Structure formats: C-alpha cells, structure tokens
Coordinates of C-alpha atoms and ligand atoms in Angstrom, one line a residue:
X1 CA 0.0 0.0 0.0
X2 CA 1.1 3.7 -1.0
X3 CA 2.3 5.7 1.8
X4 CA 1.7 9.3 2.3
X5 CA 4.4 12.5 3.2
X6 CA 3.8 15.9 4.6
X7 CA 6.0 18.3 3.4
X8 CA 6.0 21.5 5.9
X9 CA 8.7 24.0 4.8
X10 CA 9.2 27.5 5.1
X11 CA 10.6 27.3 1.6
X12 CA 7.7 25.5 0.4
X13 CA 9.0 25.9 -3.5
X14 CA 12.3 23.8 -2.4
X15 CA 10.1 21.1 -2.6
X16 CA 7.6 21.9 -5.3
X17 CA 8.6 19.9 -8.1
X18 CA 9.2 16.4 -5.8
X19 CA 7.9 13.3 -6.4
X20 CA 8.1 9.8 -5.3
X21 CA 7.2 6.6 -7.0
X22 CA 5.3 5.4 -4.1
X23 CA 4.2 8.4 -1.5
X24 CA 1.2 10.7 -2.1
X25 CA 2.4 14.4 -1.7
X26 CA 0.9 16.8 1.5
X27 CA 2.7 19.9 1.0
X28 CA 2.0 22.8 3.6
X29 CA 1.3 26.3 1.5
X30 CA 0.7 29.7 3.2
X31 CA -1.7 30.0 1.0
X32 CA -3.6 26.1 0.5
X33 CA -2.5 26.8 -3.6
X34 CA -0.6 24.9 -5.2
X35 CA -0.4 25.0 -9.1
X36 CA -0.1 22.2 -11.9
X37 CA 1.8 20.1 -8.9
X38 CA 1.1 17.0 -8.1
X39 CA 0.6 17.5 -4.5
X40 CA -2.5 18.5 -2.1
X41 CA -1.8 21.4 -0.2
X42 CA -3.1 22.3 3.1
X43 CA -2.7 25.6 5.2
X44 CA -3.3 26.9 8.9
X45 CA -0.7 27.7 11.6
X46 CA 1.8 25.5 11.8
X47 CA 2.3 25.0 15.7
X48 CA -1.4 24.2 15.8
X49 CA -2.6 20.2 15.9
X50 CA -5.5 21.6 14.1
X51 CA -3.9 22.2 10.7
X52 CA -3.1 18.6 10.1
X53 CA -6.3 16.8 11.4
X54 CA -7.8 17.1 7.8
X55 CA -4.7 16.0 6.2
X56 CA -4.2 13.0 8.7
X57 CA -7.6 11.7 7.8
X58 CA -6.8 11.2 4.1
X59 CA -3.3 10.8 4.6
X60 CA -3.8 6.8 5.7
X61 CA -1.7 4.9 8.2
X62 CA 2.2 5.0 6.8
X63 CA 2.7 8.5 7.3
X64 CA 5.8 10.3 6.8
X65 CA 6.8 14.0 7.7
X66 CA 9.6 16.3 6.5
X67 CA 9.8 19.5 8.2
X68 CA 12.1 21.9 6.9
X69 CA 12.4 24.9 9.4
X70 CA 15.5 27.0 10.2
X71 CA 14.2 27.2 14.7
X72 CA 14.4 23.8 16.2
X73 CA 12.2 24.9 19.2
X74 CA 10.0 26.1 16.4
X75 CA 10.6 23.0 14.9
X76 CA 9.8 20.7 17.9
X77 CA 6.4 22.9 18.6
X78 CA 5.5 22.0 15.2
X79 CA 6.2 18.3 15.4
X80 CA 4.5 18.6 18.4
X81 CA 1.3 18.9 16.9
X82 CA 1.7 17.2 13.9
X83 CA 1.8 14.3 16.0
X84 CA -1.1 15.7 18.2
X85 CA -3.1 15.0 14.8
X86 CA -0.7 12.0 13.7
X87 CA 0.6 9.7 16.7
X88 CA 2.8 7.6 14.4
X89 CA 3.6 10.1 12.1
X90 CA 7.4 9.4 11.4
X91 CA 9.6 12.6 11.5
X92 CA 12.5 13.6 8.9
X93 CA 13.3 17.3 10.8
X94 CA 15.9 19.2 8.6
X95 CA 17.7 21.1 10.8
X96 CA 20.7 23.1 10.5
X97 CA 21.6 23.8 14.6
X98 CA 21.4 21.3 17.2
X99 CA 18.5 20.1 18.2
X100 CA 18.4 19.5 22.0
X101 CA 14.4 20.0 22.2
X102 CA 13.6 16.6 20.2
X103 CA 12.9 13.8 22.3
X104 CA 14.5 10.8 21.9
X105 CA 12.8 8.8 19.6
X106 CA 13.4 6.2 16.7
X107 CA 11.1 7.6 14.6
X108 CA 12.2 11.5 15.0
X109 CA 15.7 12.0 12.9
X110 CA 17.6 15.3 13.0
X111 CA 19.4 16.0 10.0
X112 CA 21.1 19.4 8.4
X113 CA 21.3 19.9 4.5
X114 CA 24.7 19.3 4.0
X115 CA 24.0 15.8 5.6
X116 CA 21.3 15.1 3.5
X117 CA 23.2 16.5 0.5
X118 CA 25.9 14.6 1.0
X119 CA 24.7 11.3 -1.1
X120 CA 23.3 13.0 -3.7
X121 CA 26.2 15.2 -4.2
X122 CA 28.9 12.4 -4.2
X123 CA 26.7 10.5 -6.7
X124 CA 26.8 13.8 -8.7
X125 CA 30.3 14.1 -8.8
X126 CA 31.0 10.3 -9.5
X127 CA 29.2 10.7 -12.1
X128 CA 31.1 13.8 -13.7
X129 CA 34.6 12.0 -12.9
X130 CA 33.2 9.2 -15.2
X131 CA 32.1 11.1 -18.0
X132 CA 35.7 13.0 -17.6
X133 CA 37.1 9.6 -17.8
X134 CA 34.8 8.9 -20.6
X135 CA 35.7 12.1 -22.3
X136 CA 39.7 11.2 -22.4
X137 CA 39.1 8.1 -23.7
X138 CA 37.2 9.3 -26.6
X139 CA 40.0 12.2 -27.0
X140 CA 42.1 9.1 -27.4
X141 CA 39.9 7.2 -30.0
X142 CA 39.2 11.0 -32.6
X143 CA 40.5 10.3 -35.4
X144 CA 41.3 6.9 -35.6
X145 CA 40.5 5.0 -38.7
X146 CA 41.2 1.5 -37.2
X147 CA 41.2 1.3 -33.0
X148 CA 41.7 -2.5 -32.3
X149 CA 40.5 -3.1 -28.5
X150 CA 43.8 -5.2 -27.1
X151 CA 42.6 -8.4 -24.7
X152 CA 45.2 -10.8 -23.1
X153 CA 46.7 -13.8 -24.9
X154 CA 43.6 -16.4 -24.0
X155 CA 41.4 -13.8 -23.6
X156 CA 38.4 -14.3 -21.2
X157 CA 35.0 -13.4 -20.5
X158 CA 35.8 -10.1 -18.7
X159 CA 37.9 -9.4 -21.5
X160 CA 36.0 -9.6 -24.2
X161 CA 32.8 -8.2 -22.6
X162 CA 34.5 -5.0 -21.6
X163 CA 36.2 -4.7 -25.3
X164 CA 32.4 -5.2 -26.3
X165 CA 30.9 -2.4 -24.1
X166 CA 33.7 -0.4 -24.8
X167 CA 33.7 -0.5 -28.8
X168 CA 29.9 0.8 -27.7
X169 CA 31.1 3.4 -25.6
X170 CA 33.2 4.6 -28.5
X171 CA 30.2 4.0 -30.9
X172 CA 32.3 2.2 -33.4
X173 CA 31.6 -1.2 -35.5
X174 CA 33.4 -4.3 -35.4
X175 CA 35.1 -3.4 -38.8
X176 CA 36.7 -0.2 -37.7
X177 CA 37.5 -1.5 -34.0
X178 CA 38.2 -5.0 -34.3
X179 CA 39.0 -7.2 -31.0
X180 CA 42.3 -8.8 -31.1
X181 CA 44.3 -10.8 -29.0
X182 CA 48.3 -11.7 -29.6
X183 CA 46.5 -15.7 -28.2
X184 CA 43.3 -17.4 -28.9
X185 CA 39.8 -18.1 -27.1
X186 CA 41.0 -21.6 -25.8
X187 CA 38.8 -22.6 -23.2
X188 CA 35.2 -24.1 -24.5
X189 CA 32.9 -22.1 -22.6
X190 CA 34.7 -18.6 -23.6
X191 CA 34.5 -20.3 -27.0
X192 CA 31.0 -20.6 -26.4
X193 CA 30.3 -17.3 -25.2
X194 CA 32.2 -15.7 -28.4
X195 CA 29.6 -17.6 -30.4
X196 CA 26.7 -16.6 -28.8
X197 CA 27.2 -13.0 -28.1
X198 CA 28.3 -12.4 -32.1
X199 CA 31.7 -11.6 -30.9
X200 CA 34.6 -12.0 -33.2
X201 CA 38.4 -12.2 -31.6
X202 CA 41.2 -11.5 -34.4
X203 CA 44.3 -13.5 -33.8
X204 CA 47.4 -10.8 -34.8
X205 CA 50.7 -11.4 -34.5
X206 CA 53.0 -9.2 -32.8
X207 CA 54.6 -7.8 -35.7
X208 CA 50.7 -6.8 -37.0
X209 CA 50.2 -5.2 -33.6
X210 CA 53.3 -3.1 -33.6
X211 CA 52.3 -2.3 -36.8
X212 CA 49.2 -0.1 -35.5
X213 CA 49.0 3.5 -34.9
X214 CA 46.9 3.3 -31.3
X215 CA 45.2 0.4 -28.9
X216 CA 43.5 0.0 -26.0
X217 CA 44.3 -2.8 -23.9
X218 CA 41.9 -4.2 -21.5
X219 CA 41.8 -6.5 -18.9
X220 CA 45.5 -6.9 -19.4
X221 CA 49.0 -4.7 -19.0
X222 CA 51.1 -4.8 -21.9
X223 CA 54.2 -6.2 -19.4
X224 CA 55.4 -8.9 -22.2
X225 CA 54.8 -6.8 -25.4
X226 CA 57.9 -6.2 -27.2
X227 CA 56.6 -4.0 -30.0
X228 CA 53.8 -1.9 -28.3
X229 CA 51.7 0.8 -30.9
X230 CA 53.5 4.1 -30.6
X231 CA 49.8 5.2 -29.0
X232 CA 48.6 3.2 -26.0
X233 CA 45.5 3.2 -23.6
X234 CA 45.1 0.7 -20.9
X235 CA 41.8 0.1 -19.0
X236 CA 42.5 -2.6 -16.5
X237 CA 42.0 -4.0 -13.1
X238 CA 44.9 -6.1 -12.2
X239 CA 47.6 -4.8 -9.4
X240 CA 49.9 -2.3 -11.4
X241 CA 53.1 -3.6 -13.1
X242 CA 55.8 -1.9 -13.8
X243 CA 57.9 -2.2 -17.2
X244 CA 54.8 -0.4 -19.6
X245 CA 53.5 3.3 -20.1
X246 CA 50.9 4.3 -21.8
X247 CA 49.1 7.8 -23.0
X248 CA 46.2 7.0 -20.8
X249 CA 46.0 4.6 -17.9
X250 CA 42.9 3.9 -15.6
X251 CA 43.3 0.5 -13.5
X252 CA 41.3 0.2 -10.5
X253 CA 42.7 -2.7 -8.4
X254 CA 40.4 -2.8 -5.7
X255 CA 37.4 -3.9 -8.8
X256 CA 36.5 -7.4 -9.2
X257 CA 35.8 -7.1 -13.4
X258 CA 36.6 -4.5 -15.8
X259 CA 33.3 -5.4 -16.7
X260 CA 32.6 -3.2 -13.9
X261 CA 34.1 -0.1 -14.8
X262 CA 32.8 -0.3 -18.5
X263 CA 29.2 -0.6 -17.1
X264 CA 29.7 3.0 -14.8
X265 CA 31.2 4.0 -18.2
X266 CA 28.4 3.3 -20.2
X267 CA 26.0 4.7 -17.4
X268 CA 27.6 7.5 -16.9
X269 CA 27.3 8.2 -20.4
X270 CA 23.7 7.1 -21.2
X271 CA 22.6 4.3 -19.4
X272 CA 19.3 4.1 -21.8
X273 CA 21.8 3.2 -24.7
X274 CA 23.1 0.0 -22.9
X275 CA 21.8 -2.8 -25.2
X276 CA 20.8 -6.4 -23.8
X277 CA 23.7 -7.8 -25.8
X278 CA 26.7 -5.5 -24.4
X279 CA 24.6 -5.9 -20.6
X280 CA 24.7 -9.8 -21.0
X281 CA 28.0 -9.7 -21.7
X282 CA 29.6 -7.5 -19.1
X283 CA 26.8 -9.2 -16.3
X284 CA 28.8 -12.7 -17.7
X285 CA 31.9 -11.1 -17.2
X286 CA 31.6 -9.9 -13.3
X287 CA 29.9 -13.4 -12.6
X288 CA 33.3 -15.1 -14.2
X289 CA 35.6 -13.1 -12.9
X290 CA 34.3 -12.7 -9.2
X291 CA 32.7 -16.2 -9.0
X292 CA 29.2 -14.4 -9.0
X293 CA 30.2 -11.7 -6.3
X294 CA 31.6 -14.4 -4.4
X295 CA 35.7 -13.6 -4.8
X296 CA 37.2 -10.2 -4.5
X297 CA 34.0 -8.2 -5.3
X298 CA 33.6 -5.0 -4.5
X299 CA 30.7 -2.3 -3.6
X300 CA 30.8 -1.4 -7.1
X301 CA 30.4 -4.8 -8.5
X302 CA 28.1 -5.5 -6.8
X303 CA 26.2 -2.4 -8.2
X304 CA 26.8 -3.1 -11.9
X305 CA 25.8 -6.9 -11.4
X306 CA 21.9 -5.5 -10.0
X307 CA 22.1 -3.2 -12.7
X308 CA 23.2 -5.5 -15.3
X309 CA 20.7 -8.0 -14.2
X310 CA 17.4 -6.2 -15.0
X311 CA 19.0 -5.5 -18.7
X312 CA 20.7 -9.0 -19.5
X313 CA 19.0 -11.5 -21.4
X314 CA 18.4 -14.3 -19.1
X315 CA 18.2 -16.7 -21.3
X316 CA 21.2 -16.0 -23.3
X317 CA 23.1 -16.4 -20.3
X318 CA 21.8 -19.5 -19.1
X319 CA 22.8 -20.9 -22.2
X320 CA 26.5 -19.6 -22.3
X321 CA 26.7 -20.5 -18.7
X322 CA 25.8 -24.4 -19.5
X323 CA 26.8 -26.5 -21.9
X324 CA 24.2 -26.8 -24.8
X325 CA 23.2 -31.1 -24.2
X326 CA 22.6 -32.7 -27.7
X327 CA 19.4 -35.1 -25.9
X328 CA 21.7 -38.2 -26.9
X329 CA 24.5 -37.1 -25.1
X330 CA 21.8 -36.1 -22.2
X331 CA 20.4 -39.5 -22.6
X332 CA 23.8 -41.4 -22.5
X333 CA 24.2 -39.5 -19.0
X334 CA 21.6 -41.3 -17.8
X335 CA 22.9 -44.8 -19.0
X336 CA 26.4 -44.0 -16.8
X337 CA 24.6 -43.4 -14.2
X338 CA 23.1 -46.6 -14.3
X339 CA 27.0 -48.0 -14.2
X340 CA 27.5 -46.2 -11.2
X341 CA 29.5 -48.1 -8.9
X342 CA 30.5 -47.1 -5.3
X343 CA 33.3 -48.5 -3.0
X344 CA 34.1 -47.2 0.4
X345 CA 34.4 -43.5 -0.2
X346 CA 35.1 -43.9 -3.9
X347 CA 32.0 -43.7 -7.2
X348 CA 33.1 -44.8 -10.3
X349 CA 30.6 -44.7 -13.4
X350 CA 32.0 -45.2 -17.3
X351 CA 29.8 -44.2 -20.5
X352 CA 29.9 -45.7 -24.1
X353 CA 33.2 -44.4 -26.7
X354 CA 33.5 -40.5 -26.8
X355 CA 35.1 -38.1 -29.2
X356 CA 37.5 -35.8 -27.9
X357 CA 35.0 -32.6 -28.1
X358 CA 32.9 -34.8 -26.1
X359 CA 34.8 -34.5 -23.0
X360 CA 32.9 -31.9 -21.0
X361 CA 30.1 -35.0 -20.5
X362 CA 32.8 -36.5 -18.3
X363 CA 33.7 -33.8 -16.5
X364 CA 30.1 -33.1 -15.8
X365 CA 29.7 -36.8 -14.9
X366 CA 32.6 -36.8 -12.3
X367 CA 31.2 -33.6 -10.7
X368 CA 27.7 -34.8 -10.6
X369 CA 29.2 -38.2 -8.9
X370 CA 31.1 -36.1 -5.9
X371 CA 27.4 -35.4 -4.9
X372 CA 27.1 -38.6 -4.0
X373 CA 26.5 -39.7 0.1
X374 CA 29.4 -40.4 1.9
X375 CA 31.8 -39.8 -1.2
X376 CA 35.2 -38.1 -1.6
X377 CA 36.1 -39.6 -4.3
X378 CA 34.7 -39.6 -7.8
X379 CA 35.4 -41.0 -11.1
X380 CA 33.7 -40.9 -14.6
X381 CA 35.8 -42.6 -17.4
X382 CA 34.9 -43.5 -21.0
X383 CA 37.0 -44.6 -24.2
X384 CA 38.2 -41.1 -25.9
X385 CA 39.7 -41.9 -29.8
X386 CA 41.8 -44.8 -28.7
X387 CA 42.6 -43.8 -25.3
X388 CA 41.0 -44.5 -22.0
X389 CA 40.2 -41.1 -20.0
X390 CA 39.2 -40.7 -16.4
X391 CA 37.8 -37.6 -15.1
X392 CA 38.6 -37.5 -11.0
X393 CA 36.9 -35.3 -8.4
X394 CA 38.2 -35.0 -5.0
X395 CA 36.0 -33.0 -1.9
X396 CA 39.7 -31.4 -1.3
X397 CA 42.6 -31.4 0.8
X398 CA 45.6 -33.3 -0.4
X399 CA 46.5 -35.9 -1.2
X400 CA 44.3 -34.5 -4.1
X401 CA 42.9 -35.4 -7.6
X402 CA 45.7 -34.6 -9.5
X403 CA 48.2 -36.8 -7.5
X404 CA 45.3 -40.3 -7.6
X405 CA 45.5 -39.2 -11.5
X406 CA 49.1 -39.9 -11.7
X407 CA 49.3 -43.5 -9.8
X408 CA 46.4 -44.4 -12.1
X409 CA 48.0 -43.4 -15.5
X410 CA 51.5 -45.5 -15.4
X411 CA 53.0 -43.7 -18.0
X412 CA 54.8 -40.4 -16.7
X413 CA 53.0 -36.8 -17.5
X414 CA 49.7 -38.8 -18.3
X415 CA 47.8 -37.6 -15.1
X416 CA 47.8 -34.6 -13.2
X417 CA 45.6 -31.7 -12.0
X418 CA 44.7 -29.6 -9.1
X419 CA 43.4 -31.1 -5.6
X420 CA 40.1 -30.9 -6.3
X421 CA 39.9 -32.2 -10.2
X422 CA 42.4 -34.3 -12.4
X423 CA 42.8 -36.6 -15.2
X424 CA 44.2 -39.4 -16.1
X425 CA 45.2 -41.0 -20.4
X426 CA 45.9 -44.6 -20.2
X427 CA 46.7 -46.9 -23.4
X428 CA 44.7 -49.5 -23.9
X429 CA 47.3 -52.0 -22.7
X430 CA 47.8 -50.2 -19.6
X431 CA 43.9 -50.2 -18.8
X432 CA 44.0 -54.1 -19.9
X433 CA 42.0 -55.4 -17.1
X434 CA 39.1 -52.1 -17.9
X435 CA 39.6 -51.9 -21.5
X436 CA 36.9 -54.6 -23.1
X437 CA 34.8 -54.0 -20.2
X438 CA 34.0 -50.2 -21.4
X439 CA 32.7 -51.6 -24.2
X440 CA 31.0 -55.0 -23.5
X441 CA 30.7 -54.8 -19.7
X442 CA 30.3 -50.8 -18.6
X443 CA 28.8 -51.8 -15.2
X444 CA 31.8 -53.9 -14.8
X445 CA 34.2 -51.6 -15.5
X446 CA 32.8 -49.2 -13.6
X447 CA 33.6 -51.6 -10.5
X448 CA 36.7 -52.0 -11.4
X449 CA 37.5 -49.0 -11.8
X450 CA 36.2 -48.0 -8.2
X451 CA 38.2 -50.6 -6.5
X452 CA 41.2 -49.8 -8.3
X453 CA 41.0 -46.0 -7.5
X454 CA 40.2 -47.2 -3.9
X455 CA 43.4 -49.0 -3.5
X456 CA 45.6 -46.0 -4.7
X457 CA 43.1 -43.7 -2.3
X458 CA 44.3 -45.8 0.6
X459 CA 47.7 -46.1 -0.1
X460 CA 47.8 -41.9 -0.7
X461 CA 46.2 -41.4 2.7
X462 CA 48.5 -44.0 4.5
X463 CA 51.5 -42.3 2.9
X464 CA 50.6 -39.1 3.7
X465 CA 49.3 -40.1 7.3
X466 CA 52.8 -41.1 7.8
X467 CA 54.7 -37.9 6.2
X468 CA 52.2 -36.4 8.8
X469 CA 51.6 -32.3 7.8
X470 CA 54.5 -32.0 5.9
X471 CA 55.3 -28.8 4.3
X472 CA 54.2 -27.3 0.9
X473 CA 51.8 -30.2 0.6
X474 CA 50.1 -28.0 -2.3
X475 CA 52.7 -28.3 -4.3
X476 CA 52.1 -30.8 -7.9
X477 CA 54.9 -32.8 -8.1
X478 CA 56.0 -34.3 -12.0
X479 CA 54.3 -32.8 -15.1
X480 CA 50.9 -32.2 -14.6
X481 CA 48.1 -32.1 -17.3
X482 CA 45.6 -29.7 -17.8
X483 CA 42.1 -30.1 -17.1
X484 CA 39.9 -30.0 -19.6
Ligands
MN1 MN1 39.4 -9.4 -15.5

C-alpha cells in the first residue's frame, strides 16, 4: 500500500517539483494553492494540531513527515502537533543547529542539508569523474580510422565483454574496432560465449600489432609486449606492473571485473543506450571473474551486477553458462549413471566411446558423482579416440585429484591436475584389465575402476598419514596435465 508525506517548509517551492514513485504528496502552503503540482496542499498555523487533522484523515496509516524549518524549538512545537493529529507520524526534521528540544525517539531524525546532500552530491560528482574519464578516452579514439581493442593472450569473459561495451562506448563497428588478442579463445565455454554474443576475436601477431597506430588494452597490462603501438591506452583492473606506459591509464585494483568499470562508463554516459547484448556480456563477465560476487568483489560490482541483471537476457546467459546437451548425449548421462559403482568412499561410473569434443560430458559426470553420500572420491571414465580417460573429483585437501590421476595413468605426465579435479590418459594396454569391459561390460568396468582407485586412495592417505603435515603439501609434483 502507497504511503503518504507531509511536506512542511518554510521554503515550500524547495520542494515543489518532488515526487516519489510510491508516496502521495501533502505539502503545507501559506496560501492552501498549489499550481499544476502533483501535490495537495493544506494551510493553517503550523504550531497548531489543528492544521493537520484534515490532512491526517486522508493521509492513511504510513505516514511520513519532513519538516524543513530554520528554529528547532520552532521546529519541535511544530512536530509537536503534527503528532497531536498524527501519533505515528514518522519525522524527517531538517535542521541546521542542534536540536536538543527533540525527544529521543526512533522515529524522530535530525538532519542538516549538507548531511542530506551529502549522497546526492557524491553520486553527482562520481558521475562527472566518469564522463571526464569517458571524455579522455574518446579524446584518445578521434581520429582513428582502425582502434583495435587489445585483450590478453587467452582472452576471457571479462575481456572480451569489456572490449564489447567499450567498442559501444566509442560507438564504433566491429570493422573499424576490431578485438584482437596476440592468443586465442582456448577454453570451451569462452569459445562458447564468443559464439553466442556475435563476438569475433582477431588472432594478430606481434609484428601486426606493432604495426598499429593506437590500442586500447583491456583487462590486461602490456608487461610482455615487445613491440607496443607508438599510442597506448590501458583500462584494466589487475595490481599495477611496472615495465609499460601508456598515454592514458585507468586501472582500478580494488574492482572485481573490468566489466565493472565499463558498465559506470556506459551509465555515466547514457545508461538508456546500454543494449541487452553488451549488458549480457559484461553481467557474464563480473559473474566469471568474481565467482558471481563471491571472490574479491567490490561495492561497485556488486552495483553493476543489480544493474546489469534487470537489462541481460536471461536466457542467453543460461545458455552460455551451461553446456548446450545434444538429448543423446543427455540420454547417454543417464545410462552412466546406471554403471555407477561405489566402494568405500570412492564412485566410479563409465559411458559408451567419446570423441574428444565430447569431453565436457565427463567432466560433468565426475562432478555430478562427488554429490554422492558419503563420497570423496569420484570417477567418470569413457573410451576417448583410442585412449582411455578418467575424469577425477576430489571434496579437497591433499592428497588431491591430481596426485590419484598420476598413480592411475602408469605412464609419466599422463595424469595430473589440481586437488580438487584431475585426469588421467591410459593406453589401452595399460587399462587391460578395464579396456573390453567399457565396451562390453560398462557396469563392470565401472567396479573395477572404483576398487582400483580405492586402492591407490588408501595407499595416498596412509603415505601421507605417515609424512604427517609436511610442508608445501600443495605443491604438484611431476608434469601435470591440464584439465579440460
Ligand atoms: Mn578481469
């Protein structure tokens, strides 16, 4: 339900063009006029109970009170008898002197102009820094026929989001600001996001770069550049490096996302011209890089990920955020699951022959099996082009994933990983006893599997029992593959 306010000033026109979304407007006039505003005025003596009887009738039950008078005994007369008419009327007294005469009272608050001021005025002059910044960064782009936007060599979702919003902040086109990178998008579900958002990254070489007039680097310091363009910008949020300049620098440590700083950019510019495509990408791009607010996220990330969220598509993002499930490859999820086999604290499941660009249905198997009751280890395996690969998940601690990967692979440098996930490659001759199970016997292999990672579980922990809490026990020893 709507609330009411009564407005009682002795400036009554400081307040005559207000309005809220949700309060009906009283407004006290020495005259009971008011024109073309949407407010009712009232009139009467102000120290007199009588003046606000009428207005307290139709005002309702949440009733709200500013009273804006330069006398705080005046002031406390006429909140006397405001409340004469209005017990519960809460009180908003803007007053410049002390105020000794107001009783104490939660629902009474003393506050000068300056105070009140305060907010809006530092949101005011945030806002004119940014379009400053915003200013100098277009001074930078005039005049440039070609202004590729710079990313890091395996550029990532924050990356390319912010080299998105930011070719829109410059309101140039792909053709005449193209985003490059000295690397490529390697990881799937950048790939992924690429695709989706119509976002094309140019591979150049360093020669091509050093070949340009002026860049802008985001998300990245140009630290290992040799040839760097004779013009540089550099928007960025990672710790300052030294070994670089650059014509105009603004790197903001203490963000979570670049992503961040391009969306008060673009606000601060004209938030109505953020599209859904540029807001999708740069909400993607805080959830990546701050583990959705949950790693080194600041106020303003937090800001720009509420604000981002009401403009994103949602459904866009669920489907860069998750992997796109052909239904056989959902189905076939099911029939591992039916392999599933558990021993001690160990799950093991298998699933029929994948290609290599099938991999991710492993990895989504494994980390679906940690969920398991009473497991801490977790295994999903499958036949991948001639090899046998096993996806391992481990609840954490060491010894982890990555060490279990390398007993299980006998051949050095084909297992590794972190503590939490690994992988192992065996040849089929050094997965004999699993190897024409996978195919004929998946059920069985799956048990096999289980019992064998078991074994190399127990001998980890009784190994590491006796080393007791050695030091660096972090540390991945022997070459280490990457995780899918
Ligand atoms: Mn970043």
């Amino acid at each position: 339900m709507a609330g009411s306010l009564i407005i009682v000033s002795e400036h009554p026109e400081r307040f005559s063009r207000l309005r809220l979304p949700d309060r009906e407007i009283f407004r006290w006039r020495p005259d009971g006029k008011l024109e073309g505003e949407p407010h009712e005025a009232f009139q009467g003596p102000l120290d007199a109970a009588a003046t606000y009887r009428g207005v307290a009738r139709s005002a309702g039950d949440d009733v709200m009170a500013v009273l804006d008078l330069a006398d705080p005994r005046y002031a406390a007369a006429v909140a006397a008898a405001l409340r004469e008419a209005k017990p519960d009327a809460a009180l908003l007294v803007v007053c410049d002197a002390q105020a000794p005469v107001f009783p104490r009272d939660a629902t009474v608050r003393c506050v000068s102009w300056p105070d009140l001021l305060r907010e809006e005025l530092t949101a005011e002059l945030r806002r004119l820094e940014l379009r400053r910044r915003v200013a100098r960064i277009r001074r930078f782009a005039a005049g440039a026929r070609v202004l590729p936007l710079l990313m890091q060599d395996d550029p990532d979702p924050d990356g390319m989001a912010s080299a998105l919003a930011l070719r829109a902040l410059l309101h140039r086109r792909a053709a005449d600001s193209p985003i490059i990178s000295l690397g490529a998008v390697s990881r799937p579900e950048n790939q992924r996001m690429a695709e989706l958002l119509r976002l094309q990254v140019t591979t150049v070489t360093a020669e091509e770069l050093g070949r340009f007039d002026r860049v802008i680097g985001v998300d990245m310091q140009p630290t290992l550049i040799e040839v760097v363009p004779p013009r540089l910008a550099v928007i960025d949020h990672h710790p300052p490096r030294p070994g670089w300049s650059a014509e105009l620098v603004d790197i903001r440590p203490e963000y979570g996302a670049v992503s961040t700083m391009l969306t008060e950019y673009l606000r601060a510019d004209d938030e109505r011209r953020i599209r859904t495509r540029v807001a999708t990408a740069l909400l993607y791009g805080i959830k990546t890089d701050t583990a959705s607010l949950s790693r080194g996220a600041s106020a303003a990330d937090a800001a720009a990920y509420a604000f981002l969220q009401e403009r994103a598509d949602a459904e866009l993002l669920y489907r860069i955020e998750r992997p796109a499930y052909q239904p056989d490859l959902a189905r076939d999820l099911g029939e591992a699951l039916h392999t599933m086999a558990v021993d001690g604290d160990v799950v093991a499941a298998t699933t029929r022959p994948r290609r290599e660009e099938e991999l991710h249905v492993l990895a989504d198997l494994a980390d679906f099996l940690l969920g398991v009751e009473g497991v801490r280890w977790a295994a999903a395996a499958a036949q991948v082009e001639g090899s046998l690969v096993v996806k391992i998940r481990h609840t954490g601690g060491d010894p982890g994933a990555g060490e279990l990967a390398r007993r299980l692979a006998p051949t050095e440098g084909a297992g590794g990983g972190h503590a939490s996930m690994g992988q192992a490659v065996l040849r089929p001759e050094e997965a004999a006893d699993l190897w024409p199970a996978l195919a004929n016997e998946p059920a069985r292999a799956a048990r096999e599997l289980a019992h064998r990672m078991r074994t190399i579980a127990e001998q980890l922990h009784g190994e590491s029992t006796r080393r007791g809490r050695g030091k660096n026990r972090n540390a991945v020893q022997g070459p280490a593959v990457e995780e899918a």
